[in-house]
Short mmCIF file of C-alpha atoms and ligand atoms in Angstrom, two decimals:
data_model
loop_
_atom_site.label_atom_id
_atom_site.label_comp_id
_atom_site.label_asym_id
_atom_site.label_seq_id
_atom_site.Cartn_x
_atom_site.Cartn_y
_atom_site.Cartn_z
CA UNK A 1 -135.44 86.00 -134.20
CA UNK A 2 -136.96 82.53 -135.20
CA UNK A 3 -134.08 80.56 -134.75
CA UNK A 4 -133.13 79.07 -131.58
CA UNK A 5 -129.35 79.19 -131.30
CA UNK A 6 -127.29 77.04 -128.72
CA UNK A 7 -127.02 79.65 -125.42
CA UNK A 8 -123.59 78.79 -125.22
CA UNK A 9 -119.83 79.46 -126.71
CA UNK A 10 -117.41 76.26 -126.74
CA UNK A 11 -114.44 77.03 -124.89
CA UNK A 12 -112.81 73.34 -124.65
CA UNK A 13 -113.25 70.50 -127.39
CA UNK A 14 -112.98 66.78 -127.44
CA UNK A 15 -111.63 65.11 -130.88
CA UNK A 16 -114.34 62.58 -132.59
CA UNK A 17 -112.45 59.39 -133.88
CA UNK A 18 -114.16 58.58 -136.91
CA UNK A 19 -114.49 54.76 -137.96
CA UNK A 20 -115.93 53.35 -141.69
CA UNK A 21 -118.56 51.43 -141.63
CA UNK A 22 -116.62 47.95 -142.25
CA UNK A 23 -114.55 48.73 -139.22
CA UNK A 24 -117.63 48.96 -137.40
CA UNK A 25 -119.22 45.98 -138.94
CA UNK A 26 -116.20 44.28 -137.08
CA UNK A 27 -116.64 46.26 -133.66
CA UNK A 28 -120.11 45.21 -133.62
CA UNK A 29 -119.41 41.20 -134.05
CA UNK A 30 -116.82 41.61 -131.43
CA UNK A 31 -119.34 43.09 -129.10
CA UNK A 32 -121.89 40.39 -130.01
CA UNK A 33 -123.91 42.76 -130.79
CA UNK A 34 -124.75 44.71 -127.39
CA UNK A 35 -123.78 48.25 -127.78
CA UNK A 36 -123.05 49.03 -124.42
CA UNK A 37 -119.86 46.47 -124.90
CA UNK A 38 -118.22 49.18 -127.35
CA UNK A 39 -115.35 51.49 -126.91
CA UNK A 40 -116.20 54.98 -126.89
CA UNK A 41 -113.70 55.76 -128.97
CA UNK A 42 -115.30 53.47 -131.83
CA UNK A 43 -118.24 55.55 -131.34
CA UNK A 44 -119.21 58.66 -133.59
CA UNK A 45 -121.99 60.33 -131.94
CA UNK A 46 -122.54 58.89 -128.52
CA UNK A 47 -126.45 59.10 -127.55
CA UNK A 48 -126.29 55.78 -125.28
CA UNK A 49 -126.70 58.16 -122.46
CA UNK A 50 -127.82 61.55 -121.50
CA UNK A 51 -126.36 60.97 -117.72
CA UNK A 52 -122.71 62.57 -116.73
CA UNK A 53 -122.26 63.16 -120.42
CA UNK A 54 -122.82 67.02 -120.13
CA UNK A 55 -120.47 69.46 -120.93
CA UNK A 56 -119.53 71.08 -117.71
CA UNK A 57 -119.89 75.04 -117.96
CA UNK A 58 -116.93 77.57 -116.78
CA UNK A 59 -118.54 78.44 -113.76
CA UNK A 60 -119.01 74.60 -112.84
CA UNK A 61 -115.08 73.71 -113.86
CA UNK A 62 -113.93 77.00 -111.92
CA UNK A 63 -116.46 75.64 -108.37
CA UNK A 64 -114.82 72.67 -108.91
CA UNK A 65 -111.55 74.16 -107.56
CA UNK A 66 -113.42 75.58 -104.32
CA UNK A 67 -114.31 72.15 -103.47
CA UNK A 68 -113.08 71.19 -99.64
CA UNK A 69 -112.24 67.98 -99.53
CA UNK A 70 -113.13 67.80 -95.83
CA UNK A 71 -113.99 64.26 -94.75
CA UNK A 72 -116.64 65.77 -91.99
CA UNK A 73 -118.03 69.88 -92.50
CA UNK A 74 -117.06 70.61 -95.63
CA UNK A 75 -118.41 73.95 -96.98
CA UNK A 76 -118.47 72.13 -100.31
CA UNK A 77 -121.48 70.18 -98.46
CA UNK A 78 -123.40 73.66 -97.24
CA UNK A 79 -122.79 74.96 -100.57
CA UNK A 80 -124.93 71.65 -102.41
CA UNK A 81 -127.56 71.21 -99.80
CA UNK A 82 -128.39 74.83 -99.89
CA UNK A 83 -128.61 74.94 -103.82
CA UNK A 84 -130.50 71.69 -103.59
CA UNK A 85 -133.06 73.35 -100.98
CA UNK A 86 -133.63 76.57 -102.94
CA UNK A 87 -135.21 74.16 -105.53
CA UNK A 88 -136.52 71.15 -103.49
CA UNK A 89 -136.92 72.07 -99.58
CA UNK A 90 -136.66 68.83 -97.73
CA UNK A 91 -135.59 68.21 -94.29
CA UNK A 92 -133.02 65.87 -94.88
CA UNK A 93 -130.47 66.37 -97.91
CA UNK A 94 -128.23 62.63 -98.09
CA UNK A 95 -125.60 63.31 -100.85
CA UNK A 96 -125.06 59.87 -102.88
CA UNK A 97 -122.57 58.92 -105.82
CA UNK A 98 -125.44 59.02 -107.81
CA UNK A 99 -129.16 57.85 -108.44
CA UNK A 100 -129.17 54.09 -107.93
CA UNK A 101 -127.14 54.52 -104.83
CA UNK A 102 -129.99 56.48 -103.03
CA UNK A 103 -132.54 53.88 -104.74
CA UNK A 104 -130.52 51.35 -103.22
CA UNK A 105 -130.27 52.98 -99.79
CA UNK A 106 -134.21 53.92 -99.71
CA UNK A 107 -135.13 50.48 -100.99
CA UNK A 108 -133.03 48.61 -98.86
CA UNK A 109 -134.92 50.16 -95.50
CA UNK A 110 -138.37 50.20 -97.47
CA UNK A 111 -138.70 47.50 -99.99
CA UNK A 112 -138.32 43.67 -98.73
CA UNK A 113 -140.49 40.54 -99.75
CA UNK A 114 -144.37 41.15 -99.94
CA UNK A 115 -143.94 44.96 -100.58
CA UNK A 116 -145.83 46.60 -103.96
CA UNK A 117 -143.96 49.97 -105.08
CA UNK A 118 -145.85 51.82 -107.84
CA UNK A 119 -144.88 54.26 -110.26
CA UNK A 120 -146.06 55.98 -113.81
CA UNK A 121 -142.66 53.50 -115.18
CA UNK A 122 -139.73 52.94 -112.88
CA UNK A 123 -136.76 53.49 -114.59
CA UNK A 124 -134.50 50.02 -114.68
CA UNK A 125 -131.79 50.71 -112.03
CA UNK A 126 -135.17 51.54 -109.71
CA UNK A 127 -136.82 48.46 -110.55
CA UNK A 128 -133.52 46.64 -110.14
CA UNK A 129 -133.15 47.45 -106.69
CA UNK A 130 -136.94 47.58 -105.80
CA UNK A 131 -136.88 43.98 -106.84
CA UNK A 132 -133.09 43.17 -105.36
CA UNK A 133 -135.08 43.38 -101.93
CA UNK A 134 -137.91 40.88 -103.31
CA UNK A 135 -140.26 43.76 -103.39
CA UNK A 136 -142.37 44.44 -106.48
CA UNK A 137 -142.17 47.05 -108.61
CA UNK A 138 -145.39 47.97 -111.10
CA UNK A 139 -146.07 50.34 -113.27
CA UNK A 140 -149.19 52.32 -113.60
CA UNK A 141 -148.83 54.79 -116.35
CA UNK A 142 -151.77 56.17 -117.98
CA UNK A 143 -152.85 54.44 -121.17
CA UNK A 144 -151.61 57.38 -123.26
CA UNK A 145 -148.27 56.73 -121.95
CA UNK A 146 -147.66 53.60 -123.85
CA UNK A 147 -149.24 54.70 -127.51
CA UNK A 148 -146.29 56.49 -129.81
CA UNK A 149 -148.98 58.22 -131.13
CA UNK A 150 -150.74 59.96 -128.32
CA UNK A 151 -150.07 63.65 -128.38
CA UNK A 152 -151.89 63.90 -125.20
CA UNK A 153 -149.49 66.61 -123.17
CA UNK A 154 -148.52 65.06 -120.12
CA UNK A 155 -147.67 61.26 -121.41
CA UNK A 156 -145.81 60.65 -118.07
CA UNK A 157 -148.71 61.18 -116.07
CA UNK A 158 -149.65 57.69 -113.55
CA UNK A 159 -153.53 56.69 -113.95
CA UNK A 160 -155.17 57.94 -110.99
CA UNK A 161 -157.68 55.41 -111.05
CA UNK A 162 -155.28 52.67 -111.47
CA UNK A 163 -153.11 53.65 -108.60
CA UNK A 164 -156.50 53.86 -105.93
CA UNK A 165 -157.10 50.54 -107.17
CA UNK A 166 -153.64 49.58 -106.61
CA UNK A 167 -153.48 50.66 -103.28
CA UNK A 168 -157.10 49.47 -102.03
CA UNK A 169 -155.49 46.03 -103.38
CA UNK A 170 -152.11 45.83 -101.82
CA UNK A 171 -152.97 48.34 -98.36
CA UNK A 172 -150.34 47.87 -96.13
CA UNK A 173 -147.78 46.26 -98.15
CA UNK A 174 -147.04 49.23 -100.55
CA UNK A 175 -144.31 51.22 -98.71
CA UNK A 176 -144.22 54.25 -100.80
CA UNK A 177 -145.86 55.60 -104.32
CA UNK A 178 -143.08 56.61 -106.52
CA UNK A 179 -143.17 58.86 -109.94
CA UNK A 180 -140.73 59.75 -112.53
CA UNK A 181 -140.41 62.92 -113.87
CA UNK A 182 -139.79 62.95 -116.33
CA UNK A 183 -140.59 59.48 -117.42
CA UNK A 184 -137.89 58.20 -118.73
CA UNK A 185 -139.01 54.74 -119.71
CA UNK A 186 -141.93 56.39 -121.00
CA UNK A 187 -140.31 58.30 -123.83
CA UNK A 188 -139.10 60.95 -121.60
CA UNK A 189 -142.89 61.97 -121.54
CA UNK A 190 -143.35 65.13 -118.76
CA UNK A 191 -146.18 64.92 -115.89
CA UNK A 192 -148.39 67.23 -115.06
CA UNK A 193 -147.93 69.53 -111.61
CA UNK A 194 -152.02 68.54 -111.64
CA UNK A 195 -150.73 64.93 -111.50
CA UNK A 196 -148.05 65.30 -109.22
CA UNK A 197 -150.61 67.17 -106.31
CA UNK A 198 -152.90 64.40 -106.99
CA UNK A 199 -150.66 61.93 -106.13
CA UNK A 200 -148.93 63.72 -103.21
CA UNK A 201 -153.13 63.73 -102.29
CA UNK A 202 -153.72 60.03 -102.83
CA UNK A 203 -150.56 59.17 -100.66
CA UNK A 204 -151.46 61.49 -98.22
CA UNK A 205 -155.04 60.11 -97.57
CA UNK A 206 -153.72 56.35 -97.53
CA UNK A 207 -150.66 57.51 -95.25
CA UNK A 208 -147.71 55.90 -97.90
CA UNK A 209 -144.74 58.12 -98.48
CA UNK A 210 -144.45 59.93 -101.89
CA UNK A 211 -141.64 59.90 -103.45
CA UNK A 212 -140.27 61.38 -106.23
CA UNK A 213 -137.84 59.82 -108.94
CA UNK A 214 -136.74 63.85 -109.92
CA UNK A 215 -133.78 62.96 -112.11
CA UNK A 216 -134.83 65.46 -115.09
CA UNK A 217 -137.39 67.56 -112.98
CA UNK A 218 -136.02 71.25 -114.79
CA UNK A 219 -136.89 69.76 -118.56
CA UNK A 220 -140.59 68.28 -116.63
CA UNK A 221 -140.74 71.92 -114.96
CA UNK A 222 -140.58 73.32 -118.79
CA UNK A 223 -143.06 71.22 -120.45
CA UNK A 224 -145.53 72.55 -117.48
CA UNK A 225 -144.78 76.04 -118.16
CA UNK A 226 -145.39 75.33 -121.69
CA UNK A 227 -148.21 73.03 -121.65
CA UNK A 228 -150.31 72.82 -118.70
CA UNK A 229 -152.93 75.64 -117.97
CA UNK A 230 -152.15 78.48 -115.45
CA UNK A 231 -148.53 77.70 -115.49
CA UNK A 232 -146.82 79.77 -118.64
CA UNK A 233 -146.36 82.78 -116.35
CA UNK A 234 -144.60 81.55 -113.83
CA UNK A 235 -140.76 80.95 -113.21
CA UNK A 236 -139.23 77.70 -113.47
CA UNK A 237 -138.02 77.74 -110.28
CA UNK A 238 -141.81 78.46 -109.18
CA UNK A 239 -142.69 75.84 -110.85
CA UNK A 240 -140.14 73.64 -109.82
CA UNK A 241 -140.78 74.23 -106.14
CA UNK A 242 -144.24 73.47 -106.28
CA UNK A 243 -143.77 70.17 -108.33
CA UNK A 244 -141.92 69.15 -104.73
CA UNK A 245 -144.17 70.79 -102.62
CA UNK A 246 -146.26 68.03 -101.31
CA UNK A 247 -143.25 65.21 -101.54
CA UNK A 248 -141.99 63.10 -98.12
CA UNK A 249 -138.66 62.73 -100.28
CA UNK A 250 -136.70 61.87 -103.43
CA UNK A 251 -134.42 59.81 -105.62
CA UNK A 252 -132.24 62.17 -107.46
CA UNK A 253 -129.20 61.56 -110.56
CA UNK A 254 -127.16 64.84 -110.69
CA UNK A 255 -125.66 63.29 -113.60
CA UNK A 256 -129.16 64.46 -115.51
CA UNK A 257 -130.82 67.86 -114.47
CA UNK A 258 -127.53 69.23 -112.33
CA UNK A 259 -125.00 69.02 -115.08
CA UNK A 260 -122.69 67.16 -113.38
CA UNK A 261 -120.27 63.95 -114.59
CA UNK A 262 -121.27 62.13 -111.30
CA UNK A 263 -123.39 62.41 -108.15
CA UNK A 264 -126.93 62.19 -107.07
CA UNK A 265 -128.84 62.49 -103.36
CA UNK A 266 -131.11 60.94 -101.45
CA UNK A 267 -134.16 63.35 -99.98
CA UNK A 268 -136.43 62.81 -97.27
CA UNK A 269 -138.74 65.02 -94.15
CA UNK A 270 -139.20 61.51 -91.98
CA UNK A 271 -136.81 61.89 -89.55
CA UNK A 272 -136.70 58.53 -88.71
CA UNK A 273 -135.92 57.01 -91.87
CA UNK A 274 -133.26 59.34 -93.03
CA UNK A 275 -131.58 58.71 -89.84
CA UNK A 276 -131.56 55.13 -90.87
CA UNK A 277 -130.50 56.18 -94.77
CA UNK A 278 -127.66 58.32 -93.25
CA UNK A 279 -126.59 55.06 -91.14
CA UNK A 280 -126.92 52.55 -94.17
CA UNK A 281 -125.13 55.79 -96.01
CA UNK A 282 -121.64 55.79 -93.92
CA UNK A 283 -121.66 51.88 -94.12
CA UNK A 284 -122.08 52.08 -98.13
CA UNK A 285 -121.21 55.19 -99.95
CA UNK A 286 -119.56 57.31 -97.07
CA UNK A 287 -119.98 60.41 -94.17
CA UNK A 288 -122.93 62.62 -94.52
CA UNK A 289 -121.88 65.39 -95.45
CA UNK A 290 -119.78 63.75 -99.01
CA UNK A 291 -121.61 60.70 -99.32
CA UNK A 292 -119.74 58.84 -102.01
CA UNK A 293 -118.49 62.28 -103.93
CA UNK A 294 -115.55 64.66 -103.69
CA UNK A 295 -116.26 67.85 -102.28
CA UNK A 296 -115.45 69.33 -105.89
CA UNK A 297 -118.10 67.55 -107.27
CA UNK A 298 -120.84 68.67 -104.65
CA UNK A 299 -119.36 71.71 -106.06
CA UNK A 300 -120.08 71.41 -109.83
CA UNK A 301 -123.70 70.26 -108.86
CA UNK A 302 -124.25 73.01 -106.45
CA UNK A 303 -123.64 75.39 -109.34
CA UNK A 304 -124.86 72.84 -111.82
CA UNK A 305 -128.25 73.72 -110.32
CA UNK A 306 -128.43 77.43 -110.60
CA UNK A 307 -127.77 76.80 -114.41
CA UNK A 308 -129.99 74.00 -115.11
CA UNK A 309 -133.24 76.44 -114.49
CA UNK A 310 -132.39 78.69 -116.84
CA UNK A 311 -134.93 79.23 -119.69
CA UNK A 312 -133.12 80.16 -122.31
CA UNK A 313 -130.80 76.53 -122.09
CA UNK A 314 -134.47 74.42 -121.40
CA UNK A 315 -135.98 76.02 -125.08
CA UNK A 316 -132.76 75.21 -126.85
CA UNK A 317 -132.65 71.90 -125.34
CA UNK A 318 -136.39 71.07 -125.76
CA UNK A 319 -136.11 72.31 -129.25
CA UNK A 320 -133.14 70.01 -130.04
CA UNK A 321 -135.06 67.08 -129.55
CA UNK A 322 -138.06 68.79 -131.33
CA UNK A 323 -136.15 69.67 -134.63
CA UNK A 324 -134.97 65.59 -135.08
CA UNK A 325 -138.17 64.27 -134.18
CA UNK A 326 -139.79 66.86 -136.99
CA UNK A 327 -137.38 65.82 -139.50
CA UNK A 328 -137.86 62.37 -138.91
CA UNK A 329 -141.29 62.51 -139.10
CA UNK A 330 -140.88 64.26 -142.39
CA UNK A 331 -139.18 61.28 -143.56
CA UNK A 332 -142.38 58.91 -142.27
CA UNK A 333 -140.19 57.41 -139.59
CA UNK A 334 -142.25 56.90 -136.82
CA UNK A 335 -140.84 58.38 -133.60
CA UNK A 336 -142.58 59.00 -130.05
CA UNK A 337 -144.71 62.76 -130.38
CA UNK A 338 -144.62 65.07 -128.63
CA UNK A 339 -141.17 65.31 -128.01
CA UNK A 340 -139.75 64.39 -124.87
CA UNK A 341 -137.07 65.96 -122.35
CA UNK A 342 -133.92 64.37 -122.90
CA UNK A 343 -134.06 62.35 -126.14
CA UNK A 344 -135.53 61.19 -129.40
CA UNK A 345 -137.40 58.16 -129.09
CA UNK A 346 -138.15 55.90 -132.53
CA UNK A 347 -140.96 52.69 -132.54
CA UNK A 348 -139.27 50.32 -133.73
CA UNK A 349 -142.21 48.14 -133.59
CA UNK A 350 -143.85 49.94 -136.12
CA UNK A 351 -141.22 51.28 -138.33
CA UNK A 352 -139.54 47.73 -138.37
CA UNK A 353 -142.64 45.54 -137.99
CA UNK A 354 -141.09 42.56 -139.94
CA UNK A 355 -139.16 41.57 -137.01
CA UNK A 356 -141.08 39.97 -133.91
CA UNK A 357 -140.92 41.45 -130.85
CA UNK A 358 -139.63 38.67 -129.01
CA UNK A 359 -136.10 38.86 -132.06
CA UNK A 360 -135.67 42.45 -130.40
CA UNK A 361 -136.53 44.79 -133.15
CA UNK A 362 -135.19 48.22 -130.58
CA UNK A 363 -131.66 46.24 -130.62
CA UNK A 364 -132.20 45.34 -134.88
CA UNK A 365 -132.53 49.13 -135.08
CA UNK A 366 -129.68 50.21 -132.68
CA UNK A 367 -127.39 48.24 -134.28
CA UNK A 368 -128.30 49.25 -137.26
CA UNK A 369 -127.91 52.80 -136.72
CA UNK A 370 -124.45 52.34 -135.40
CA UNK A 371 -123.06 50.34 -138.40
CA UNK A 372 -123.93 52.49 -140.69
CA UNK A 373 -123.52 55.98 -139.16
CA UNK A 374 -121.42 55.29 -135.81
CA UNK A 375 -124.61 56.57 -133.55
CA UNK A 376 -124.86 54.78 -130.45
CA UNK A 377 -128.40 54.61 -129.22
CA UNK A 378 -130.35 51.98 -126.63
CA UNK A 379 -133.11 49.86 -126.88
CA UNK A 380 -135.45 50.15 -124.64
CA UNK A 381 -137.83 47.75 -125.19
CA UNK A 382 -138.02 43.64 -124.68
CA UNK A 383 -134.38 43.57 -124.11
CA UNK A 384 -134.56 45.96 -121.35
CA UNK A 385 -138.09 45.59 -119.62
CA UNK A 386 -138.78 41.44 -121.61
CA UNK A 387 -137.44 39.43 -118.34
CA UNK A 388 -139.45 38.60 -115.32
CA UNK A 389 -137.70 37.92 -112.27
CA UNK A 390 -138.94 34.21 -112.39
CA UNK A 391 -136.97 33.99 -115.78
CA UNK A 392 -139.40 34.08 -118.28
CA UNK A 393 -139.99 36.26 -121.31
CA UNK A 394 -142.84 38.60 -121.88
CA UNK A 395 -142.96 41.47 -124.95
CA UNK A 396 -142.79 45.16 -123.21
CA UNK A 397 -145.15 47.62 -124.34
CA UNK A 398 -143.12 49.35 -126.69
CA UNK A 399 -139.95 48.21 -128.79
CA UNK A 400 -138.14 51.74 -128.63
CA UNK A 401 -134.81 52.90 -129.49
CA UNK A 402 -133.36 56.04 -128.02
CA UNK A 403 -131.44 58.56 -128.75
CA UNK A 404 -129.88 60.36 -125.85
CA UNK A 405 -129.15 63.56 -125.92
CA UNK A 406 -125.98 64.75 -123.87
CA UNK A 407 -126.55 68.25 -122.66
CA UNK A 408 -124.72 71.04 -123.89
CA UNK A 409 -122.46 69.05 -126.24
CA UNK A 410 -123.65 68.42 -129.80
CA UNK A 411 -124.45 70.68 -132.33
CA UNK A 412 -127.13 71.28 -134.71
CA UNK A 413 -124.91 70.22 -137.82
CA UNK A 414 -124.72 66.60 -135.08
CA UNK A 415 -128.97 66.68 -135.55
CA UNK A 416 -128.44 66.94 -139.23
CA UNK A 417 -126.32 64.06 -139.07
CA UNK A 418 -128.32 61.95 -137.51
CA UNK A 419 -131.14 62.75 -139.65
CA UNK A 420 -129.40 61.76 -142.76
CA UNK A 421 -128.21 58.23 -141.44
CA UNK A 422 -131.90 57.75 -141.03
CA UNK A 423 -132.88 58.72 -144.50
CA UNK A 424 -129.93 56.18 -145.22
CA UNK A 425 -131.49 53.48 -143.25
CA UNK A 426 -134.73 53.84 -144.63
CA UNK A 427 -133.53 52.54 -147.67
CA UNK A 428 -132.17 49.63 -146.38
CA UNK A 429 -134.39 49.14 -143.02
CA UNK A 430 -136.76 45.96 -144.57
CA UNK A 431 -133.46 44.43 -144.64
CA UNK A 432 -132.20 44.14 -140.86
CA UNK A 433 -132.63 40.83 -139.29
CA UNK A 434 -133.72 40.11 -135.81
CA UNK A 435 -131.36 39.32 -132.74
CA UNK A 436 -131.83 36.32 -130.10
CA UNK A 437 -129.83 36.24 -126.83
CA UNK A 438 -127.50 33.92 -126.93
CA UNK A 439 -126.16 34.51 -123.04
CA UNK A 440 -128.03 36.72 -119.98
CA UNK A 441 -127.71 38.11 -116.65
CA UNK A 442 -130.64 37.16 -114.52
CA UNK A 443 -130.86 40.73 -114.42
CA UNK A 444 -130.88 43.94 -116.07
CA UNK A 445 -129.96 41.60 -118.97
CA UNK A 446 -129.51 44.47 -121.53
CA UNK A 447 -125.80 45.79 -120.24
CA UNK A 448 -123.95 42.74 -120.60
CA UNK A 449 -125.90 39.98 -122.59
CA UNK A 450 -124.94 38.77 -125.71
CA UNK A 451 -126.37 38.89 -129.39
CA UNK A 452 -126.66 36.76 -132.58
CA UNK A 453 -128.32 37.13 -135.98
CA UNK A 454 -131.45 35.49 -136.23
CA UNK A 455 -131.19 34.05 -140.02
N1 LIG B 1 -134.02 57.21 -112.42
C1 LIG B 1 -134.11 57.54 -113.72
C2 LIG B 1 -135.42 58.03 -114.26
C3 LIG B 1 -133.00 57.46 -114.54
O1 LIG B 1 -133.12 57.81 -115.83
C4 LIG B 1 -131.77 57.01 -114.01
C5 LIG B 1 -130.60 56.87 -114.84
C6 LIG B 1 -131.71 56.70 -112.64
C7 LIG B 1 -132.85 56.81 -111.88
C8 LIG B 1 -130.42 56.25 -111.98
O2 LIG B 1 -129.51 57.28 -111.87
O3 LIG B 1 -127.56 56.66 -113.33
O4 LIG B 1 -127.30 58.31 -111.49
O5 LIG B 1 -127.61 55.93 -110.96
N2 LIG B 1 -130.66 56.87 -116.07
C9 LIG B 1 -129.55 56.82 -117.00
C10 LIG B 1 -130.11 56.76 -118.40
C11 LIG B 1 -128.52 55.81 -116.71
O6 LIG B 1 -129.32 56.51 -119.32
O7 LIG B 1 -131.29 57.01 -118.60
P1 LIG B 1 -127.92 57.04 -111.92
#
């Protein structure tokens, strides 16, 4: 058969509130425009996020009541780090509450004034706490990366070149070469396993740590089987253990590629330096073998992880995000090809090019897309990437909007809904106005700053 059908049944339902669209036009003023400063409840079809928003399956609601609750031992704890280690086999497995906590943790014992951390794009909780130390964080994707257009393959991949360079430039003060697969920032663009060994190779000859930022490694794992040369035979777990192969550690959010609501870890072989994560660990998030979760939850990812590799749920979910992104391009609205792992991105440079960059046309188009159709998206563009620590404003490379998807919980009839709010908004799209800030964070501006028209 042709048609690729969700590989699941729905066993347990959550009600959608629906709103009008003056009701909304209300919700958004009240919000001053910033999205992430709405009620879920006001909210139709919630893309903000694909992370914790997965639907759980019975096997990971039924682990969930094994869970030990042991402060020290638990078997909930053997049970995750030997899941974890049949995918990724590192020496030392630091359970965190999730992502940012290990960034935070590794950073804090890596990163401090003077240091240079590069990546293809670090995602903005990683650049938030590479730069909450004073360190540096850059980003070195290849050019491809950064064009909506490009259909080369492996978008996420970092510029090889570019990252000797980088090195031969900043020697001893770069603590560790990082990469996100895949890259979110990017357009949830894929990287090579080519570009990963490289990498691992580059780090290895100038003696920096490698690091991986692995949040959505099973969707990068699938785009290599599918795309890269060599690779379509193999397993995704094959694949998958060879992408970590060559790593000295990683950054991981279980609340991506583990199908959990919360929880992440922190991975490392230096014995020295997870001894002083584990240390910085009890003082922050909690003992080693919990680290900032319930046992139940170690749980849900343990099993989480056993499901997450399985084909048939990466081609639906791939093919998800394909199916919008053809539709929309049917309707000329430019999005980011190929399509990435875990969302649909749109240019809203180019589809809304009346509106400077610097008036925020991502957040025009998010709001946008929310008044008229209750979709909550996220710029990702000037708003998110636009401020430099020293306070000044700089255009980001793209002006995107995305559109999350939450694993395992919309339908396709959701897709067709989201497709016709954009055939909607086409019609009206030379219309929308630009935003200016009217109050900011000095960082990470984009969750809590504040919108107004610009007339
Ligand atoms: N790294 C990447 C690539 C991420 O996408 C995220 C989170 C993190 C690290 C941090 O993980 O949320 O568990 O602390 N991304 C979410 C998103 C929030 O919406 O893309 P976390």
């Amino acid at each position: 058969m042709k048609t690729i059908i969700e590989p699941f049944r729905i066993k347990s339902v959550e009600p959608i509130r629906f709103t009008t669209q003056n009701e909304r036009k209300e919700l958004l003023k009240k919000a001053h425009y910033n999205l992430f400063a709405l009620k879920s409840d006001d909210v139709i079809i919630d893309l903000l996020t694909d992370s914790g928003t997965s639907a759980m399956s019975s096997a990971q609601w039924a682990a969930i009541m094994n869970g030990d609750e042991s402060y020290a031992g638990s078997p909930s704890f053997d049970r995750f780090e030997a899941s974890v280690r049949d995918l990724m086999d590192f020496k030392h497995i630091i359970p965190t509450h999730q992502g940012r906590a290990a960034e935070a943790i590794l950073f804090s014992l890596i990163g401090g004034k003077g240091k240079h951390i590069p990546s293809n794009n670090h995602f903005d909780t990683t650049r938030g706490n590479i730069e909450a130390t004073g360190a540096m964080a850059h980003d070195l994707v290849i050019d491809e990366g950064s064009d909506p257009k490009s259909l080369h393959p492996f978008k996420g991949n970092i510029d090889l070149d570019k990252l000797v360079a980088f090195l031969d430039k900043y020697g001893e003060n770069v603590p560790c070469i990082m990469i996100t697969i895949t890259n979110n920032a990017g357009g949830g663009q894929p990287v090579s396993l080519e570009n990963i060994h490289f990498c691992a190779k580059i780090a290895r000859s100038y003696n920096v740590p490698f690091i991986i930022d692995a949040c959505r490694f099973a969707e990068n794992a699938w785009f290599i089987k599918q795309r890269e040369a060599g690779q379509g035979d193999r397993s995704i777990k094959e694949i998958v253990r060879d992408m970590f192969k060559f790593a000295d550690g990683m950054t991981m959010s279980a609340k991506k590629d583990a199908f959990a609501n919360i929880g992440g870890w922190l991975a490392l072989n230096d014995d020295e330096l997870a001894q002083n994560a584990k240390t910085k660990l009890i003082q922050t998030e909690g003992f080693p073998t919990y680290g900032g979760l319930a046992g139940r939850d170690l749980d849900a990812i343990a099993q989480g992880l056993k499901e997450i590799i399985d084909e048939d749920y990466l081609r639906y979910r791939v093919r998800t995000n394909e199916y919008i992104i053809e539709r929309l391009d049917a309707l000329n609205i430019p999005v980011v090809k190929p399509a990435g792992g875990h969302a649909v991105f749109i240019d809203a440079k180019s589809w809304l090019s009346h509106i400077e960059p610097l008036q925020y046309p991502g957040q025009a188009l998010a709001v946008a897309l929310y008044e008229l159709g209750g979709i909550r998206g996220c710029e990702i563009g000037t708003v998110m990437f636009g401020r430099a620590p020293d306070g000044s404003e700089n255009q980001a490379a793209m002006e995107l909007v995305r559109l999350a998807i939450p694993r395992r919980t919309y339908t396709q009839s959701h897709a067709d809904y989201i497709v016709e709010v954009f055939e909607e908004l086409a019609k009206i799209k030379d219309d929308l106005k630009g935003f200016k800030i009217i109050e900011e964070p000095p960082m990470m501006r984009h969750f809590s700053a504040k919108f107004a028209t610009v007339i």
